[in-house]
PDB file of C-alpha atoms in Angstrom:
ATOM      1  CA  UNK A  81      78.564  99.619  97.023  1.00  0.00           C
ATOM      2  CA  UNK A  82      76.111 102.212  96.823  1.00  0.00           C
ATOM      3  CA  UNK A  83      76.184 105.713  98.455  1.00  0.00           C
ATOM      4  CA  UNK A  84      72.645 105.060 100.048  1.00  0.00           C
ATOM      5  CA  UNK A  85      74.101 101.801 101.823  1.00  0.00           C
ATOM      6  CA  UNK A  86      77.460 103.804 103.177  1.00  0.00           C
ATOM      7  CA  UNK A  87      77.003 105.902 106.729  1.00  0.00           C
ATOM      8  CA  UNK A  88      77.722 109.485 105.967  1.00  0.00           C
ATOM      9  CA  UNK A  89      80.363 110.706 108.990  1.00  0.00           C
ATOM     10  CA  UNK A  90      83.524 112.701 108.789  1.00  0.00           C
ATOM     11  CA  UNK A  91      86.481 110.405 108.442  1.00  0.00           C
ATOM     12  CA  UNK A  92      90.376 110.921 108.249  1.00  0.00           C
ATOM     13  CA  UNK A  93      90.148 108.103 105.785  1.00  0.00           C
ATOM     14  CA  UNK A  94      89.134 110.401 103.448  1.00  0.00           C
ATOM     15  CA  UNK A  95      92.474 112.096 103.079  1.00  0.00           C
ATOM     16  CA  UNK A  96      95.502 110.806 101.085  1.00  0.00           C
ATOM     17  CA  UNK A  97      93.131 108.617  99.347  1.00  0.00           C
ATOM     18  CA  UNK A  98      91.401 108.148  96.127  1.00  0.00           C
ATOM     19  CA  UNK A  99      87.511 107.134  96.117  1.00  0.00           C
ATOM     20  CA  UNK A 100      86.858 105.652  92.665  1.00  0.00           C
ATOM     21  CA  UNK A 101      83.150 105.558  91.637  1.00  0.00           C
ATOM     22  CA  UNK A 102      80.720 104.763  88.552  1.00  0.00           C
ATOM     23  CA  UNK A 103      77.576 106.237  86.995  1.00  0.00           C
ATOM     24  CA  UNK A 104      75.858 103.324  85.327  1.00  0.00           C
ATOM     25  CA  UNK A 105      72.994 105.538  84.359  1.00  0.00           C
ATOM     26  CA  UNK A 106      75.307 107.955  82.480  1.00  0.00           C
ATOM     27  CA  UNK A 107      78.044 105.304  81.127  1.00  0.00           C
ATOM     28  CA  UNK A 108      80.989 107.312  83.393  1.00  0.00           C
ATOM     29  CA  UNK A 109      83.317 106.484  85.623  1.00  0.00           C
ATOM     30  CA  UNK A 110      85.475 108.790  87.966  1.00  0.00           C
ATOM     31  CA  UNK A 111      87.579 109.461  90.773  1.00  0.00           C
ATOM     32  CA  UNK A 112      87.395 112.055  93.887  1.00  0.00           C
ATOM     33  CA  UNK A 113      91.252 112.490  95.207  1.00  0.00           C
ATOM     34  CA  UNK A 114      91.862 114.246  98.522  1.00  0.00           C
ATOM     35  CA  UNK A 115      95.371 115.170  99.792  1.00  0.00           C
ATOM     36  CA  UNK A 116      96.164 116.577 103.187  1.00  0.00           C
ATOM     37  CA  UNK A 117      98.987 115.305 105.422  1.00  0.00           C
ATOM     38  CA  UNK A 118     100.981 114.127 102.389  1.00  0.00           C
ATOM     39  CA  UNK A 119     100.886 117.536 100.946  1.00  0.00           C
ATOM     40  CA  UNK A 120     102.128 119.010 104.376  1.00  0.00           C
ATOM     41  CA  UNK A 121     105.226 116.474 104.351  1.00  0.00           C
ATOM     42  CA  UNK A 122     106.263 117.369 100.935  1.00  0.00           C
ATOM     43  CA  UNK A 123     105.649 121.089 100.533  1.00  0.00           C
ATOM     44  CA  UNK A 124     106.367 122.490 104.167  1.00  0.00           C
ATOM     45  CA  UNK A 125     109.507 121.091 104.069  1.00  0.00           C
ATOM     46  CA  UNK A 126     111.028 123.164 101.419  1.00  0.00           C
ATOM     47  CA  UNK A 127     109.446 126.777 102.266  1.00  0.00           C
ATOM     48  CA  UNK A 128     108.345 127.158  98.880  1.00  0.00           C
ATOM     49  CA  UNK A 129     106.623 130.883  98.169  1.00  0.00           C
ATOM     50  CA  UNK A 130     102.817 130.410  98.014  1.00  0.00           C
ATOM     51  CA  UNK A 131     102.816 131.021  94.580  1.00  0.00           C
ATOM     52  CA  UNK A 132     104.916 127.977  94.113  1.00  0.00           C
ATOM     53  CA  UNK A 133     103.651 125.806  96.628  1.00  0.00           C
ATOM     54  CA  UNK A 134     100.163 126.081  95.127  1.00  0.00           C
ATOM     55  CA  UNK A 135     100.766 125.000  91.584  1.00  0.00           C
ATOM     56  CA  UNK A 136     102.754 122.105  92.937  1.00  0.00           C
ATOM     57  CA  UNK A 137      99.856 121.046  95.227  1.00  0.00           C
ATOM     58  CA  UNK A 138      97.507 121.425  92.430  1.00  0.00           C
ATOM     59  CA  UNK A 139     100.060 119.475  90.215  1.00  0.00           C
ATOM     60  CA  UNK A 140     100.367 116.488  92.996  1.00  0.00           C
ATOM     61  CA  UNK A 141      96.505 115.997  93.207  1.00  0.00           C
ATOM     62  CA  UNK A 142      96.176 116.096  89.263  1.00  0.00           C
ATOM     63  CA  UNK A 143      99.246 113.522  88.968  1.00  0.00           C
ATOM     64  CA  UNK A 144      97.539 111.219  91.678  1.00  0.00           C
ATOM     65  CA  UNK A 145      94.038 111.549  89.839  1.00  0.00           C
ATOM     66  CA  UNK A 146      95.644 111.020  86.527  1.00  0.00           C
ATOM     67  CA  UNK A 147      97.930 107.962  87.757  1.00  0.00           C
ATOM     68  CA  UNK A 148      95.003 106.040  89.743  1.00  0.00           C
ATOM     69  CA  UNK A 149      92.911 105.729  86.104  1.00  0.00           C
ATOM     70  CA  UNK A 150      95.868 103.358  85.021  1.00  0.00           C
ATOM     71  CA  UNK A 151      96.954 100.075  85.443  1.00  0.00           C
ATOM     72  CA  UNK A 152     100.606  99.933  86.034  1.00  0.00           C
ATOM     73  CA  UNK A 153     103.840  98.457  88.017  1.00  0.00           C
ATOM     74  CA  UNK A 154     106.174 101.464  88.252  1.00  0.00           C
ATOM     75  CA  UNK A 155     106.086 105.175  88.155  1.00  0.00           C
ATOM     76  CA  UNK A 156     103.995 107.684  86.823  1.00  0.00           C
ATOM     77  CA  UNK A 157     105.562 111.318  86.336  1.00  0.00           C
ATOM     78  CA  UNK A 158     103.701 114.362  85.760  1.00  0.00           C
ATOM     79  CA  UNK A 159     106.435 117.360  84.991  1.00  0.00           C
ATOM     80  CA  UNK A 160     105.809 120.805  83.788  1.00  0.00           C
ATOM     81  CA  UNK A 161     108.534 122.796  82.441  1.00  0.00           C
ATOM     82  CA  UNK A 162     108.443 126.495  80.946  1.00  0.00           C
ATOM     83  CA  UNK A 163     110.094 129.785  80.631  1.00  0.00           C
ATOM     84  CA  UNK A 164     108.404 131.689  83.320  1.00  0.00           C
ATOM     85  CA  UNK A 165     109.324 131.790  86.942  1.00  0.00           C
ATOM     86  CA  UNK A 166     108.717 128.762  87.868  1.00  0.00           C
ATOM     87  CA  UNK A 167     111.188 126.646  85.653  1.00  0.00           C
ATOM     88  CA  UNK A 168     110.349 123.216  86.492  1.00  0.00           C
ATOM     89  CA  UNK A 169     107.494 121.302  88.591  1.00  0.00           C
ATOM     90  CA  UNK A 170     107.784 117.337  88.915  1.00  0.00           C
ATOM     91  CA  UNK A 171     105.763 115.048  90.900  1.00  0.00           C
ATOM     92  CA  UNK A 172     105.460 111.163  90.909  1.00  0.00           C
ATOM     93  CA  UNK A 173     103.509 108.704  92.236  1.00  0.00           C
ATOM     94  CA  UNK A 174     104.334 104.805  92.497  1.00  0.00           C
ATOM     95  CA  UNK A 175     102.008 101.806  91.870  1.00  0.00           C
ATOM     96  CA  UNK A 176     102.364 101.226  95.623  1.00  0.00           C
ATOM     97  CA  UNK A 177     101.514 104.651  96.682  1.00  0.00           C
ATOM     98  CA  UNK A 178     104.782 106.513  97.264  1.00  0.00           C
ATOM     99  CA  UNK A 179     103.939 110.156  96.370  1.00  0.00           C
ATOM    100  CA  UNK A 180     106.686 112.975  96.148  1.00  0.00           C
ATOM    101  CA  UNK A 181     107.065 116.703  94.324  1.00  0.00           C
ATOM    102  CA  UNK A 182     109.132 119.747  94.275  1.00  0.00           C
ATOM    103  CA  UNK A 183     109.562 122.814  92.290  1.00  0.00           C
ATOM    104  CA  UNK A 184     112.354 125.179  90.583  1.00  0.00           C
ATOM    105  CA  UNK A 185     111.805 128.753  90.351  1.00  0.00           C
ATOM    106  CA  UNK A 186     113.470 132.025  90.134  1.00  0.00           C
ATOM    107  CA  UNK A 187     112.773 134.403  92.917  1.00  0.00           C
ATOM    108  CA  UNK A 188     113.279 137.632  91.082  1.00  0.00           C
ATOM    109  CA  UNK A 189     111.063 136.646  88.062  1.00  0.00           C
ATOM    110  CA  UNK A 190     108.312 135.614  90.300  1.00  0.00           C
ATOM    111  CA  UNK A 191     108.341 138.725  92.438  1.00  0.00           C
ATOM    112  CA  UNK A 192     107.974 140.731  88.889  1.00  0.00           C
ATOM    113  CA  UNK A 193     105.196 138.482  87.878  1.00  0.00           C
ATOM    114  CA  UNK A 194     103.155 138.636  90.791  1.00  0.00           C
ATOM    115  CA  UNK A 195     103.564 142.453  91.463  1.00  0.00           C
ATOM    116  CA  UNK A 196     103.704 144.509  94.698  1.00  0.00           C
ATOM    117  CA  UNK A 197     101.924 142.974  97.566  1.00  0.00           C
ATOM    118  CA  UNK A 198     100.743 139.798  95.869  1.00  0.00           C
ATOM    119  CA  UNK A 199     101.722 136.149  97.497  1.00  0.00           C
ATOM    120  CA  UNK A 200      99.396 133.774  95.890  1.00  0.00           C
ATOM    121  CA  UNK A 201      99.260 132.205  92.469  1.00  0.00           C
ATOM    122  CA  UNK A 202      96.750 134.409  90.709  1.00  0.00           C
ATOM    123  CA  UNK A 203      93.615 132.467  89.176  1.00  0.00           C
ATOM    124  CA  UNK A 204      94.728 131.489  85.892  1.00  0.00           C
ATOM    125  CA  UNK A 205      98.296 131.470  86.740  1.00  0.00           C
ATOM    126  CA  UNK A 206      99.738 129.045  84.276  1.00  0.00           C
ATOM    127  CA  UNK A 207     100.646 131.933  81.548  1.00  0.00           C
ATOM    128  CA  UNK A 208     101.907 134.245  84.011  1.00  0.00           C
ATOM    129  CA  UNK A 209     103.991 131.751  86.253  1.00  0.00           C
ATOM    130  CA  UNK A 210     105.067 128.782  83.621  1.00  0.00           C
ATOM    131  CA  UNK A 211     105.060 130.949  80.452  1.00  0.00           C
ATOM    132  CA  UNK A 212     105.725 129.040  77.321  1.00  0.00           C
ATOM    133  CA  UNK A 213     106.511 125.442  77.992  1.00  0.00           C
ATOM    134  CA  UNK A 214     105.070 121.869  77.943  1.00  0.00           C
ATOM    135  CA  UNK A 215     103.252 119.576  80.135  1.00  0.00           C
ATOM    136  CA  UNK A 216     104.869 115.714  80.051  1.00  0.00           C
ATOM    137  CA  UNK A 217     103.311 112.467  81.491  1.00  0.00           C
ATOM    138  CA  UNK A 218     105.456 109.615  81.807  1.00  0.00           C
ATOM    139  CA  UNK A 219     104.958 105.981  82.791  1.00  0.00           C
ATOM    140  CA  UNK A 220     107.848 104.027  83.502  1.00  0.00           C
ATOM    141  CA  UNK A 221     107.567 100.005  84.361  1.00  0.00           C
ATOM    142  CA  UNK A 222     111.149  99.553  84.505  1.00  0.00           C
ATOM    143  CA  UNK A 223     113.882  98.751  82.155  1.00  0.00           C
ATOM    144  CA  UNK A 224     112.401  95.610  80.481  1.00  0.00           C
ATOM    145  CA  UNK A 225     109.175  97.548  79.457  1.00  0.00           C
ATOM    146  CA  UNK A 226     108.621 100.201  76.922  1.00  0.00           C
ATOM    147  CA  UNK A 227     108.319 103.761  78.540  1.00  0.00           C
ATOM    148  CA  UNK A 228     104.989 105.547  77.594  1.00  0.00           C
ATOM    149  CA  UNK A 229     105.415 109.593  77.417  1.00  0.00           C
ATOM    150  CA  UNK A 230     102.455 112.044  76.585  1.00  0.00           C
ATOM    151  CA  UNK A 231     103.609 115.604  76.091  1.00  0.00           C
ATOM    152  CA  UNK A 232     101.518 118.732  75.115  1.00  0.00           C
ATOM    153  CA  UNK A 233     102.326 122.190  75.301  1.00  0.00           C
ATOM    154  CA  UNK A 234     100.979 124.339  78.236  1.00  0.00           C
ATOM    155  CA  UNK A 235      97.582 125.825  76.717  1.00  0.00           C
ATOM    156  CA  UNK A 236      95.100 127.199  79.014  1.00  0.00           C
ATOM    157  CA  UNK A 237      94.779 129.500  82.158  1.00  0.00           C
ATOM    158  CA  UNK A 238      94.818 126.377  84.610  1.00  0.00           C
ATOM    159  CA  UNK A 239      96.423 122.870  85.044  1.00  0.00           C
ATOM    160  CA  UNK A 240      93.166 121.111  84.807  1.00  0.00           C
ATOM    161  CA  UNK A 241      92.839 123.339  81.428  1.00  0.00           C
ATOM    162  CA  UNK A 242      96.292 121.953  80.259  1.00  0.00           C
ATOM    163  CA  UNK A 243      95.256 118.050  81.202  1.00  0.00           C
ATOM    164  CA  UNK A 244      92.039 118.674  79.054  1.00  0.00           C
ATOM    165  CA  UNK A 245      94.113 119.595  76.185  1.00  0.00           C
ATOM    166  CA  UNK A 246      96.346 116.422  76.607  1.00  0.00           C
ATOM    167  CA  UNK A 247      93.069 114.469  76.666  1.00  0.00           C
ATOM    168  CA  UNK A 248      91.539 116.180  73.361  1.00  0.00           C
ATOM    169  CA  UNK A 249      95.150 115.619  71.676  1.00  0.00           C
ATOM    170  CA  UNK A 250      96.109 112.266  72.482  1.00  0.00           C
ATOM    171  CA  UNK A 251      92.163 110.962  71.250  1.00  0.00           C
ATOM    172  CA  UNK A 252      91.342 109.106  74.461  1.00  0.00           C
ATOM    173  CA  UNK A 253      87.974 109.103  75.841  1.00  0.00           C
ATOM    174  CA  UNK A 254      86.372 112.634  76.918  1.00  0.00           C
ATOM    175  CA  UNK A 255      87.425 113.674  80.307  1.00  0.00           C
ATOM    176  CA  UNK A 256      86.654 116.393  82.737  1.00  0.00           C
ATOM    177  CA  UNK A 257      88.563 117.513  85.297  1.00  0.00           C
ATOM    178  CA  UNK A 258      88.185 119.957  88.620  1.00  0.00           C
ATOM    179  CA  UNK A 259      91.094 120.781  90.820  1.00  0.00           C
ATOM    180  CA  UNK A 260      91.324 123.170  94.077  1.00  0.00           C
ATOM    181  CA  UNK A 261      94.023 123.524  96.479  1.00  0.00           C
ATOM    182  CA  UNK A 262      94.133 125.989  99.487  1.00  0.00           C
ATOM    183  CA  UNK A 263      96.684 126.563 102.402  1.00  0.00           C
ATOM    184  CA  UNK A 264      95.049 127.104 105.589  1.00  0.00           C
ATOM    185  CA  UNK A 265      96.614 128.532 108.915  1.00  0.00           C
ATOM    186  CA  UNK A 266      95.535 126.646 112.139  1.00  0.00           C
ATOM    187  CA  UNK A 267      96.715 126.795 115.508  1.00  0.00           C
ATOM    188  CA  UNK A 268      99.261 124.203 114.918  1.00  0.00           C
ATOM    189  CA  UNK A 269     100.632 125.543 111.631  1.00  0.00           C
ATOM    190  CA  UNK A 270      99.630 125.528 108.227  1.00  0.00           C
ATOM    191  CA  UNK A 271      97.880 122.763 106.671  1.00  0.00           C
ATOM    192  CA  UNK A 272      97.620 122.025 103.056  1.00  0.00           C
ATOM    193  CA  UNK A 273      94.287 120.486 101.386  1.00  0.00           C
ATOM    194  CA  UNK A 274      93.932 119.311  97.625  1.00  0.00           C
ATOM    195  CA  UNK A 275      91.164 117.806  95.887  1.00  0.00           C
ATOM    196  CA  UNK A 276      90.549 116.559  92.287  1.00  0.00           C
ATOM    197  CA  UNK A 277      87.469 115.150  90.667  1.00  0.00           C
ATOM    198  CA  UNK A 278      87.432 113.271  87.298  1.00  0.00           C
ATOM    199  CA  UNK A 279      84.822 112.053  85.183  1.00  0.00           C
ATOM    200  CA  UNK A 280      85.472 109.967  82.111  1.00  0.00           C
ATOM    201  CA  UNK A 281      83.104 108.641  79.578  1.00  0.00           C
ATOM    202  CA  UNK A 282      83.476 104.824  79.406  1.00  0.00           C
ATOM    203  CA  UNK A 283      83.739 102.815  76.278  1.00  0.00           C
ATOM    204  CA  UNK A 284      80.313 101.855  74.943  1.00  0.00           C
ATOM    205  CA  UNK A 285      80.991  97.894  75.683  1.00  0.00           C
ATOM    206  CA  UNK A 286      82.301  98.214  78.924  1.00  0.00           C
ATOM    207  CA  UNK A 287      79.600 100.881  79.997  1.00  0.00           C
ATOM    208  CA  UNK A 288      76.892  98.148  78.541  1.00  0.00           C
ATOM    209  CA  UNK A 289      75.485 100.943  76.677  1.00  0.00           C
ATOM    210  CA  UNK A 290      75.993  99.221  73.171  1.00  0.00           C
ATOM    211  CA  UNK A 291      72.047 100.409  72.301  1.00  0.00           C
ATOM    212  CA  UNK A 292      72.537 103.745  73.460  1.00  0.00           C
ATOM    213  CA  UNK A 293      72.390 106.213  70.546  1.00  0.00           C
ATOM    214  CA  UNK A 294      75.085 108.835  70.101  1.00  0.00           C
ATOM    215  CA  UNK A 295      72.972 112.124  70.717  1.00  0.00           C
ATOM    216  CA  UNK A 296      71.913 110.314  74.135  1.00  0.00           C
ATOM    217  CA  UNK A 297      75.422 109.250  75.147  1.00  0.00           C
ATOM    218  CA  UNK A 298      76.474 113.080  74.444  1.00  0.00           C
ATOM    219  CA  UNK A 299      73.462 114.189  76.419  1.00  0.00           C
ATOM    220  CA  UNK A 300      74.516 111.817  79.186  1.00  0.00           C
ATOM    221  CA  UNK A 301      78.409 112.967  79.256  1.00  0.00           C
ATOM    222  CA  UNK A 302      77.320 116.654  79.472  1.00  0.00           C
ATOM    223  CA  UNK A 303      75.237 116.012  82.324  1.00  0.00           C
ATOM    224  CA  UNK A 304      78.144 114.284  83.981  1.00  0.00           C
ATOM    225  CA  UNK A 305      80.664 117.450  83.554  1.00  0.00           C
ATOM    226  CA  UNK A 306      77.838 119.667  84.664  1.00  0.00           C
ATOM    227  CA  UNK A 307      77.346 117.859  87.736  1.00  0.00           C
ATOM    228  CA  UNK A 308      81.205 117.426  88.722  1.00  0.00           C
ATOM    229  CA  UNK A 309      81.661 121.123  87.701  1.00  0.00           C
ATOM    230  CA  UNK A 310      78.750 121.931  90.333  1.00  0.00           C
ATOM    231  CA  UNK A 311      81.000 120.934  93.383  1.00  0.00           C
ATOM    232  CA  UNK A 312      82.318 124.238  95.537  1.00  0.00           C
ATOM    233  CA  UNK A 313      85.822 124.748  96.508  1.00  0.00           C
ATOM    234  CA  UNK A 314      84.368 124.594 100.138  1.00  0.00           C
ATOM    235  CA  UNK A 315      82.900 121.163  99.280  1.00  0.00           C
ATOM    236  CA  UNK A 316      85.876 119.764  97.943  1.00  0.00           C
ATOM    237  CA  UNK A 317      88.445 120.780 100.586  1.00  0.00           C
ATOM    238  CA  UNK A 318      86.240 120.745 103.695  1.00  0.00           C
ATOM    239  CA  UNK A 319      87.911 118.197 106.158  1.00  0.00           C
ATOM    240  CA  UNK A 320      84.495 117.757 107.993  1.00  0.00           C
ATOM    241  CA  UNK A 321      82.854 116.652 104.844  1.00  0.00           C
ATOM    242  CA  UNK A 322      83.200 112.984 103.661  1.00  0.00           C
ATOM    243  CA  UNK A 323      84.124 112.080 100.353  1.00  0.00           C
ATOM    244  CA  UNK A 324      81.019 109.675  99.810  1.00  0.00           C
ATOM    245  CA  UNK A 325      78.883 112.605 101.108  1.00  0.00           C
ATOM    246  CA  UNK A 326      80.146 115.078  98.323  1.00  0.00           C
ATOM    247  CA  UNK A 327      79.561 112.122  95.963  1.00  0.00           C
ATOM    248  CA  UNK A 328      76.172 111.670  97.044  1.00  0.00           C
ATOM    249  CA  UNK A 329      75.564 115.319  96.852  1.00  0.00           C
ATOM    250  CA  UNK A 330      76.732 115.682  93.193  1.00  0.00           C
ATOM    251  CA  UNK A 331      75.494 112.295  91.610  1.00  0.00           C
ATOM    252  CA  UNK A 332      72.554 110.654  93.935  1.00  0.00           C
ATOM    253  CA  UNK A 333      69.947 110.497  91.122  1.00  0.00           C
ATOM    254  CA  UNK A 334      72.590 108.664  89.163  1.00  0.00           C
ATOM    255  CA  UNK A 335      72.985 105.809  91.429  1.00  0.00           C
ATOM    256  CA  UNK A 336      76.816 106.038  91.898  1.00  0.00           C
ATOM    257  CA  UNK A 337      78.783 103.069  92.889  1.00  0.00           C
ATOM    258  CA  UNK A 338      81.594 103.608  94.943  1.00  0.00           C
ATOM    259  CA  UNK A 339      84.587 101.065  94.867  1.00  0.00           C
ATOM    260  CA  UNK A 340      87.584 100.752  97.064  1.00  0.00           C
ATOM    261  CA  UNK A 341      89.660 103.268  98.385  1.00  0.00           C
ATOM    262  CA  UNK A 342      93.467 103.497  97.698  1.00  0.00           C
ATOM    263  CA  UNK A 343      95.735 105.081 100.162  1.00  0.00           C
ATOM    264  CA  UNK A 344      98.907 107.204  99.248  1.00  0.00           C
ATOM    265  CA  UNK A 345     101.658 108.681 101.497  1.00  0.00           C
ATOM    266  CA  UNK A 346     104.642 111.045 101.338  1.00  0.00           C
ATOM    267  CA  UNK A 347     107.519 108.990 100.545  1.00  0.00           C
ATOM    268  CA  UNK A 348     110.728 109.632  98.762  1.00  0.00           C
ATOM    269  CA  UNK A 349     112.663 107.103  97.011  1.00  0.00           C
ATOM    270  CA  UNK A 350     116.254 108.765  97.630  1.00  0.00           C
ATOM    271  CA  UNK A 351     118.753 106.476  98.930  1.00  0.00           C
ATOM    272  CA  UNK A 352     122.461 106.558  99.586  1.00  0.00           C
ATOM    273  CA  UNK A 353     123.023 103.689  97.207  1.00  0.00           C
ATOM    274  CA  UNK A 354     121.198 106.026  94.537  1.00  0.00           C
ATOM    275  CA  UNK A 355     123.503 109.013  95.171  1.00  0.00           C
ATOM    276  CA  UNK A 356     126.365 106.582  94.679  1.00  0.00           C
ATOM    277  CA  UNK A 357     124.932 105.726  91.275  1.00  0.00           C
ATOM    278  CA  UNK A 358     124.560 109.405  90.362  1.00  0.00           C
ATOM    279  CA  UNK A 359     128.115 110.144  91.499  1.00  0.00           C
ATOM    280  CA  UNK A 360     129.555 107.363  89.586  1.00  0.00           C
ATOM    281  CA  UNK A 361     128.537 108.898  86.761  1.00  0.00           C
ATOM    282  CA  UNK A 362     130.499 111.954  87.285  1.00  0.00           C
ATOM    283  CA  UNK A 363     134.385 112.117  87.096  1.00  0.00           C
ATOM    284  CA  UNK A 364     135.642 112.409  90.456  1.00  0.00           C
ATOM    285  CA  UNK A 365     137.949 115.286  89.551  1.00  0.00           C
ATOM    286  CA  UNK A 366     134.624 117.443  88.302  1.00  0.00           C
ATOM    287  CA  UNK A 367     132.980 117.161  92.087  1.00  0.00           C
ATOM    288  CA  UNK A 368     134.906 120.324  93.130  1.00  0.00           C
ATOM    289  CA  UNK A 369     131.359 122.023  92.415  1.00  0.00           C
ATOM    290  CA  UNK A 370     129.860 120.260  94.892  1.00  0.00           C
ATOM    291  CA  UNK A 371     132.174 120.495  97.919  1.00  0.00           C
ATOM    292  CA  UNK A 372     130.826 122.204 100.976  1.00  0.00           C
ATOM    293  CA  UNK A 373     133.367 124.573 103.177  1.00  0.00           C
ATOM    294  CA  UNK A 374     134.491 121.600 105.178  1.00  0.00           C
ATOM    295  CA  UNK A 375     135.491 119.688 101.901  1.00  0.00           C
ATOM    296  CA  UNK A 376     132.754 117.370 101.784  1.00  0.00           C
ATOM    297  CA  UNK A 377     130.878 116.217  98.573  1.00  0.00           C
ATOM    298  CA  UNK A 378     127.209 117.258  99.452  1.00  0.00           C
ATOM    299  CA  UNK A 379     124.240 116.213  97.383  1.00  0.00           C
ATOM    300  CA  UNK A 380     120.631 117.298  98.372  1.00  0.00           C
ATOM    301  CA  UNK A 381     117.836 115.216  97.317  1.00  0.00           C
ATOM    302  CA  UNK A 382     115.457 117.622  95.672  1.00  0.00           C
ATOM    303  CA  UNK A 383     112.377 115.710  96.251  1.00  0.00           C
ATOM    304  CA  UNK A 384     112.918 115.658 100.182  1.00  0.00           C
ATOM    305  CA  UNK A 385     115.802 117.718 100.876  1.00  0.00           C
ATOM    306  CA  UNK A 386     117.593 114.853 102.501  1.00  0.00           C
ATOM    307  CA  UNK A 387     121.716 115.887 102.718  1.00  0.00           C
ATOM    308  CA  UNK A 388     124.175 113.047 101.585  1.00  0.00           C
ATOM    309  CA  UNK A 389     127.456 113.990 102.581  1.00  0.00           C
ATOM    310  CA  UNK A 390     130.701 112.119 101.231  1.00  0.00           C
ATOM    311  CA  UNK A 391     134.325 112.312 102.581  1.00  0.00           C
ATOM    312  CA  UNK A 392     137.190 111.060 100.763  1.00  0.00           C
ATOM    313  CA  UNK A 393     136.641 107.595 102.317  1.00  0.00           C
ATOM    314  CA  UNK A 394     133.445 107.414 101.002  1.00  0.00           C
ATOM    315  CA  UNK A 395     134.470 108.758  97.387  1.00  0.00           C
ATOM    316  CA  UNK A 396     137.482 105.919  97.294  1.00  0.00           C
ATOM    317  CA  UNK A 397     134.515 103.045  98.214  1.00  0.00           C
ATOM    318  CA  UNK A 398     132.218 104.768  95.591  1.00  0.00           C
ATOM    319  CA  UNK A 399     134.893 104.884  92.639  1.00  0.00           C
ATOM    320  CA  UNK A 400     136.648 101.821  93.454  1.00  0.00           C
ATOM    321  CA  UNK A 401     133.473  99.797  92.984  1.00  0.00           C
ATOM    322  CA  UNK A 402     134.108 100.548  89.155  1.00  0.00           C
ATOM    323  CA  UNK A 403     137.461  99.183  89.297  1.00  0.00           C
TER     324      UNK A 403
END
């Protein structure tokens, strides 16, 4: 499906979706990921400060962009851990499109790092808000398969920079990534938008460019990265601008081919059965710290904030199953 054959009209179908594309003239494939309602559902329920929420939004769109470049049947997880004000940030995407994420942070350290009167994450926020740490990618396809994990230090001013470090160190194909995220106040409340553009050089055989010399391949790759980088924040996050229109603006001369969109939704995988399993891994007498003022054992899912309460009869059932 070519860009020229598509009607260019705004559509809600552009959001919470990935739009894969290929630039045959440059031997490059890519993806445009745009998240909207899913971010609202995940981020706003936690009430995170803006300086925590925006890095989470960027991490979620990065997770989605990287996960959709792989063929897997399971869970792709992106985790950032550090010694800065944001201690931990986790987001994952299942192969059937369930997206979730959460963050842990120190409010006092965050206020000190931001300074008086500042609320949003500053440009180049990774060193200031995460400190020294690492970025981890994990692909888990179940107990009968080997789990893949890639770990790199947090090197760079932005999450895109850190992802570039991963691709350089993993010796994979050259990859370019651009990320934007913004929270807007509207008449019906705050709304999030985040987008990521990814371009990746294809293997020579897959691209059908075996006869193209190395100098030309490098020139074509540089051109693809320059075109990708020319996308503005406004273009990437504009709800009235269809994704195919954006790709047409960027790559119309390269004859970009579009592929079928894939949709995502905010959905947590927590359940009472899963929490039962967590409790069973803890000795019953060690549950005192989890009890609320009414004496119930209360467990809250960090991803979706759902609370699971257990009275003594519930605990009898959980621990009796091991008898």
